[in-house]
Amino acid sequence: MKYKLLITFFTIFALIALSGVASLSYNMPNASPSASSSTFSATIHEPSDVYENQTFQLNVTESPGYHNYSVSAYLGAVNDTGLSPLSYYNHHSTNGTFSISVTAPSESENIHGYINASAVNNSTGFRVSRVYSISSINVSAPITFNSTINNTDPVPIKNITVTYTISHGASSVVIGVSHINEIGANSTYKDNITVPAALVYKGKDTLTVTTNNPVITIAGKSTVTFYYGHKPNYDWIYYIAAVAVAFAVFLVLASSKRNTVKVPKWKRSKSSKKAQKVQKVQKAK
């Protein structure tokens, strides 16, 4: 997989070099290509987090004042299974806007890559280009949240927005918004969203589901608490407590033995003989 990334990176630089040579040889009499390229740029919009096998968009917007816009993209990952496309080229935009549909890998990964945006300057006729790196798009496992939406009105309700918010301690974030065109009169609607696991806090979380219409309600509880990740195991505390109690009992027993005064053997035999004499005297009486 690493070799694919290296080949991809070398390919893009080769294409840029060839593009620059072609532009220079065709437009040499007119103007300097470096002067025209200094004002050309592109804006790349990419998500920071996606889930496995999710289809998302890479949006590219190039500078106005040019024509014959084109864009090429080269994507890769350490494990690129399911990642598509690995390369993309489009030169049919008249306004410099492009939307590249990408499917994330089927494993938790990081997507890296490059985007080469280019266009021909209207004034000079030179084709100029800019290369932008996609530093990292984090791919994590998918998590799905479900809710049931009620419309208790006798008429249909249209244009409903359902918002899902996760709270963790003092922090909260909107993790997803779904749009429902219509819910019929006196009916329910099963709604769900799928989000990357990276957006959900580890530990105890609270999910709140709300709508933009007070007539539309959430069946059951609109706020639920759940635990995400592995719950901590506190069994070791009981083990330590048991060991501590056993050790304390041992110390008490050991201390009581040390405090017991032992009678010397000679004294014990002397006392025994004295007791025997006392018994004989008592019998004689």
Short mmCIF file of C-alpha atoms in Angstrom, two decimals:
data_model
loop_
_atom_site.label_atom_id
_atom_site.label_comp_id
_atom_site.label_asym_id
_atom_site.label_seq_id
_atom_site.Cartn_x
_atom_site.Cartn_y
_atom_site.Cartn_z
CA MET A 1 0.00 0.00 0.00
CA LYS A 2 2.86 2.37 0.77
CA TYR A 3 4.17 1.89 -2.77
CA LYS A 4 0.81 3.04 -4.14
CA LEU A 5 1.12 6.28 -2.19
CA LEU A 6 4.65 6.89 -3.48
CA ILE A 7 3.55 6.22 -7.06
CA THR A 8 0.62 8.58 -6.61
CA PHE A 9 2.80 11.41 -5.30
CA PHE A 10 5.39 11.01 -8.05
CA THR A 11 2.62 10.97 -10.66
CA ILE A 12 1.16 14.29 -9.59
CA PHE A 13 4.50 16.06 -9.59
CA ALA A 14 5.26 14.66 -13.04
CA LEU A 15 1.92 15.92 -14.33
CA ILE A 16 2.52 19.38 -12.87
CA ALA A 17 5.95 19.55 -14.47
CA LEU A 18 4.60 18.50 -17.87
CA SER A 19 1.73 20.97 -17.55
CA GLY A 20 4.14 23.80 -16.79
CA VAL A 21 6.41 22.93 -19.73
CA ALA A 22 3.46 22.77 -22.11
CA SER A 23 2.14 26.13 -20.95
CA LEU A 24 5.52 27.78 -21.20
CA SER A 25 6.25 26.52 -24.71
CA TYR A 26 2.83 27.56 -26.00
CA ASN A 27 2.66 31.04 -24.40
CA MET A 28 6.28 32.17 -24.26
CA PRO A 29 5.85 35.26 -26.50
CA ASN A 30 3.03 36.75 -24.44
CA ALA A 31 3.88 37.00 -20.73
CA SER A 32 5.57 35.49 -17.73
CA PRO A 33 3.72 32.46 -16.30
CA SER A 34 4.96 33.19 -12.78
CA ALA A 35 3.24 36.57 -12.78
CA SER A 36 -0.15 35.14 -13.76
CA SER A 37 0.04 32.17 -11.39
CA SER A 38 0.65 34.35 -8.34
CA THR A 39 -3.04 35.31 -8.08
CA PHE A 40 -4.49 31.87 -8.79
CA SER A 41 -5.66 29.77 -5.86
CA ALA A 42 -8.22 27.20 -4.84
CA THR A 43 -10.19 26.46 -1.70
CA ILE A 44 -10.52 22.84 -0.61
CA HIS A 45 -13.38 21.76 1.65
CA GLU A 46 -12.95 18.32 3.18
CA PRO A 47 -14.44 16.66 6.28
CA SER A 48 -12.14 16.00 9.21
CA ASP A 49 -13.94 12.77 10.22
CA VAL A 50 -15.85 10.16 8.23
CA TYR A 51 -16.93 6.60 8.97
CA GLU A 52 -15.93 3.39 7.23
CA ASN A 53 -17.40 3.03 3.69
CA GLN A 54 -19.04 6.46 3.95
CA THR A 55 -19.48 8.41 0.71
CA PHE A 56 -18.54 12.06 1.16
CA GLN A 57 -17.62 15.06 -0.98
CA LEU A 58 -14.33 16.87 -1.58
CA ASN A 59 -15.32 20.32 -2.82
CA VAL A 60 -12.88 22.49 -4.77
CA THR A 61 -13.46 26.15 -5.66
CA GLU A 62 -10.91 27.85 -7.94
CA SER A 63 -10.22 31.56 -8.46
CA PRO A 64 -12.51 33.57 -10.78
CA GLY A 65 -11.10 35.31 -13.85
CA TYR A 66 -9.91 32.13 -15.58
CA HIS A 67 -11.30 29.55 -18.00
CA ASN A 68 -10.75 25.89 -18.90
CA TYR A 69 -10.76 24.96 -15.23
CA SER A 70 -9.52 21.50 -14.29
CA VAL A 71 -8.82 19.55 -11.15
CA SER A 72 -7.07 16.27 -10.43
CA ALA A 73 -7.00 14.40 -7.14
CA TYR A 74 -4.77 11.60 -5.87
CA LEU A 75 -5.83 9.77 -2.71
CA GLY A 76 -4.33 6.97 -0.66
CA ALA A 77 -4.13 5.25 2.73
CA VAL A 78 -1.93 2.63 4.35
CA ASN A 79 -4.79 0.18 3.81
CA ASP A 80 -6.76 1.57 0.87
CA THR A 81 -9.25 -1.32 0.65
CA GLY A 82 -12.58 0.22 -0.31
CA LEU A 83 -11.12 3.69 -0.93
CA SER A 84 -12.43 5.10 -4.20
CA PRO A 85 -11.34 6.80 -6.35
CA LEU A 86 -7.58 6.64 -5.92
CA SER A 87 -7.22 9.17 -8.74
CA TYR A 88 -9.64 11.66 -10.31
CA TYR A 89 -9.49 14.13 -13.19
CA ASN A 90 -12.07 16.63 -14.46
CA HIS A 91 -11.63 19.56 -16.86
CA HIS A 92 -15.26 20.39 -17.65
CA SER A 93 -16.03 23.12 -15.13
CA THR A 94 -16.83 26.59 -16.48
CA ASN A 95 -17.02 28.33 -13.09
CA GLY A 96 -14.15 26.61 -11.26
CA THR A 97 -16.24 24.58 -8.81
CA PHE A 98 -15.82 20.83 -8.49
CA SER A 99 -17.34 18.20 -6.22
CA ILE A 100 -15.45 14.92 -5.97
CA SER A 101 -17.44 11.99 -4.58
CA VAL A 102 -15.20 9.78 -2.42
CA THR A 103 -15.91 6.48 -0.67
CA ALA A 104 -13.90 5.96 2.51
CA PRO A 105 -11.88 2.77 3.16
CA SER A 106 -13.56 -0.19 4.84
CA GLU A 107 -11.10 -0.03 7.76
CA SER A 108 -10.33 2.67 10.32
CA GLU A 109 -7.61 4.66 8.58
CA ASN A 110 -6.33 8.11 7.67
CA ILE A 111 -6.83 9.34 4.11
CA HIS A 112 -4.02 11.43 2.64
CA GLY A 113 -3.54 12.87 -0.80
CA TYR A 114 -3.05 15.83 -3.12
CA ILE A 115 -5.33 18.01 -5.23
CA ASN A 116 -3.98 19.82 -8.29
CA ALA A 117 -6.17 22.74 -9.39
CA SER A 118 -5.43 24.52 -12.66
CA ALA A 119 -6.98 26.97 -15.14
CA VAL A 120 -6.10 29.24 -18.07
CA ASN A 121 -5.77 32.94 -17.32
CA ASN A 122 -8.17 35.05 -19.40
CA SER A 123 -5.62 37.86 -19.83
CA THR A 124 -2.39 36.03 -20.52
CA GLY A 125 -3.56 32.69 -21.91
CA PHE A 126 -1.27 30.83 -19.54
CA ARG A 127 -2.42 27.71 -17.72
CA VAL A 128 -1.53 28.01 -14.06
CA SER A 129 -1.87 25.47 -11.28
CA ARG A 130 -1.68 25.05 -7.53
CA VAL A 131 -1.12 21.85 -5.54
CA TYR A 132 -2.83 21.36 -2.17
CA SER A 133 -2.28 18.52 0.26
CA ILE A 134 -4.99 16.65 2.10
CA SER A 135 -3.19 16.22 5.40
CA SER A 136 -5.54 13.74 7.03
CA ILE A 137 -9.18 12.65 6.91
CA ASN A 138 -9.81 10.41 9.90
CA VAL A 139 -11.81 7.24 9.17
CA SER A 140 -13.41 5.52 12.19
CA ALA A 141 -16.13 2.94 12.83
CA PRO A 142 -19.77 3.95 12.22
CA ILE A 143 -22.23 4.51 15.07
CA THR A 144 -25.98 4.67 14.36
CA PHE A 145 -28.51 6.54 16.52
CA ASN A 146 -32.24 5.87 16.12
CA SER A 147 -35.36 7.78 17.12
CA THR A 148 -39.11 7.59 16.56
CA ILE A 149 -40.85 10.83 15.61
CA ASN A 150 -44.57 11.34 16.34
CA ASN A 151 -47.03 13.58 14.53
CA THR A 152 -50.18 13.72 16.66
CA ASP A 153 -51.86 16.36 14.48
CA PRO A 154 -54.74 15.42 12.16
CA VAL A 155 -52.84 16.98 9.25
CA PRO A 156 -49.47 16.14 7.65
CA ILE A 157 -46.42 18.11 8.79
CA LYS A 158 -43.71 19.01 6.27
CA ASN A 159 -40.06 20.10 6.45
CA ILE A 160 -39.07 18.62 9.79
CA THR A 161 -35.52 18.94 11.08
CA VAL A 162 -34.30 16.48 13.71
CA THR A 163 -31.16 17.41 15.65
CA TYR A 164 -28.99 14.95 17.58
CA THR A 165 -26.79 16.41 20.33
CA ILE A 166 -24.21 14.56 22.44
CA SER A 167 -23.28 15.91 25.89
CA HIS A 168 -20.31 14.78 27.94
CA GLY A 169 -19.84 16.63 31.20
CA ALA A 170 -19.81 20.34 30.39
CA SER A 171 -19.14 19.73 26.68
CA SER A 172 -21.79 19.21 24.03
CA VAL A 173 -21.75 18.95 20.24
CA VAL A 174 -24.32 18.49 17.50
CA ILE A 175 -23.29 15.22 15.88
CA GLY A 176 -25.98 15.04 13.22
CA VAL A 177 -29.03 16.64 11.65
CA SER A 178 -31.62 14.83 9.56
CA HIS A 179 -34.32 16.35 7.36
CA ILE A 180 -37.74 14.75 6.91
CA ASN A 181 -39.88 15.96 4.01
CA GLU A 182 -43.20 14.99 5.55
CA ILE A 183 -44.81 12.97 8.33
CA GLY A 184 -48.40 11.94 7.75
CA ALA A 185 -51.31 12.85 9.99
CA ASN A 186 -51.42 10.91 13.26
CA SER A 187 -48.43 8.81 12.29
CA THR A 188 -44.86 8.02 13.31
CA TYR A 189 -41.55 8.10 11.48
CA LYS A 190 -38.45 6.02 12.18
CA ASP A 191 -35.41 8.26 11.90
CA ASN A 192 -31.70 7.49 12.23
CA ILE A 193 -28.28 8.99 11.63
CA THR A 194 -24.88 7.35 11.25
CA VAL A 195 -21.81 9.21 12.48
CA PRO A 196 -18.07 8.50 12.84
CA ALA A 197 -17.14 7.02 16.21
CA ALA A 198 -14.47 9.71 16.56
CA LEU A 199 -17.24 12.29 17.14
CA VAL A 200 -18.63 10.46 20.18
CA TYR A 201 -17.03 11.03 23.57
CA LYS A 202 -15.55 8.02 25.37
CA GLY A 203 -17.34 7.29 28.63
CA LYS A 204 -20.77 8.32 29.92
CA ASP A 205 -22.69 10.41 27.36
CA THR A 206 -26.13 11.96 27.05
CA LEU A 207 -27.98 11.97 23.72
CA THR A 208 -30.69 14.59 23.20
CA VAL A 209 -33.02 14.51 20.19
CA THR A 210 -35.01 17.64 19.29
CA THR A 211 -37.16 18.85 16.38
CA ASN A 212 -37.81 22.26 14.87
CA ASN A 213 -41.59 21.91 15.29
CA PRO A 214 -43.25 21.76 18.74
CA VAL A 215 -46.08 19.67 17.28
CA ILE A 216 -43.59 16.92 16.38
CA THR A 217 -42.56 14.95 19.46
CA ILE A 218 -40.06 12.21 20.23
CA ALA A 219 -41.57 8.86 21.21
CA GLY A 220 -40.37 7.79 24.64
CA LYS A 221 -37.54 9.81 26.14
CA SER A 222 -35.98 12.59 24.12
CA THR A 223 -32.87 12.42 26.32
CA VAL A 224 -31.06 9.17 27.09
CA THR A 225 -27.79 8.36 28.84
CA PHE A 226 -25.42 5.70 27.56
CA TYR A 227 -21.82 4.57 27.97
CA TYR A 228 -19.52 4.50 24.96
CA GLY A 229 -16.37 2.38 25.05
CA HIS A 230 -15.22 -0.21 27.57
CA LYS A 231 -16.53 0.34 31.08
CA PRO A 232 -13.78 0.46 33.72
CA ASN A 233 -13.28 -2.76 35.70
CA TYR A 234 -13.30 -2.14 39.45
CA ASP A 235 -12.83 -5.79 40.51
CA TRP A 236 -9.22 -5.04 41.38
CA ILE A 237 -10.44 -2.75 44.19
CA TYR A 238 -12.19 -5.68 45.88
CA TYR A 239 -9.09 -7.84 45.51
CA ILE A 240 -6.92 -5.18 47.14
CA ALA A 241 -9.49 -4.72 49.94
CA ALA A 242 -9.53 -8.47 50.64
CA VAL A 243 -5.74 -8.59 50.78
CA ALA A 244 -5.66 -5.54 53.07
CA VAL A 245 -8.17 -7.12 55.50
CA ALA A 246 -6.25 -10.41 55.56
CA PHE A 247 -3.01 -8.56 56.20
CA ALA A 248 -4.61 -6.55 59.04
CA VAL A 249 -5.88 -9.75 60.69
CA PHE A 250 -2.40 -11.25 60.39
CA LEU A 251 -0.85 -8.19 62.06
CA VAL A 252 -3.36 -8.34 64.93
CA LEU A 253 -2.69 -12.02 65.55
CA ALA A 254 1.06 -11.53 65.34
CA SER A 255 0.89 -8.60 67.75
CA SER A 256 -1.14 -10.56 70.32
CA LYS A 257 1.42 -13.36 70.27
CA ARG A 258 4.25 -10.92 70.88
CA ASN A 259 2.44 -9.36 73.87
CA THR A 260 1.95 -12.73 75.66
CA VAL A 261 4.61 -13.16 78.45
CA LYS A 262 6.13 -16.62 78.39
CA VAL A 263 6.81 -18.31 81.76
CA PRO A 264 10.33 -19.78 81.94
CA LYS A 265 10.52 -23.57 81.98
CA TRP A 266 12.29 -23.70 85.38
CA LYS A 267 9.63 -21.49 86.88
CA ARG A 268 6.85 -23.60 85.44
CA SER A 269 8.38 -26.79 86.94
CA LYS A 270 8.90 -25.07 90.31
CA SER A 271 5.33 -23.88 90.35
CA SER A 272 4.18 -27.36 89.47
CA LYS A 273 6.13 -28.91 92.36
CA LYS A 274 4.78 -26.29 94.76
CA ALA A 275 1.27 -27.06 93.64
CA GLN A 276 1.83 -30.76 94.22
CA LYS A 277 3.08 -30.09 97.79
CA VAL A 278 -0.01 -27.99 98.50
CA GLN A 279 -2.21 -30.81 97.30
CA LYS A 280 -0.42 -33.34 99.56
CA VAL A 281 -0.79 -31.08 102.62
CA GLN A 282 -4.47 -30.65 101.91
CA LYS A 283 -4.95 -34.40 101.64
CA ALA A 284 -3.07 -34.99 104.90
CA LYS A 285 -5.42 -32.63 106.69
#
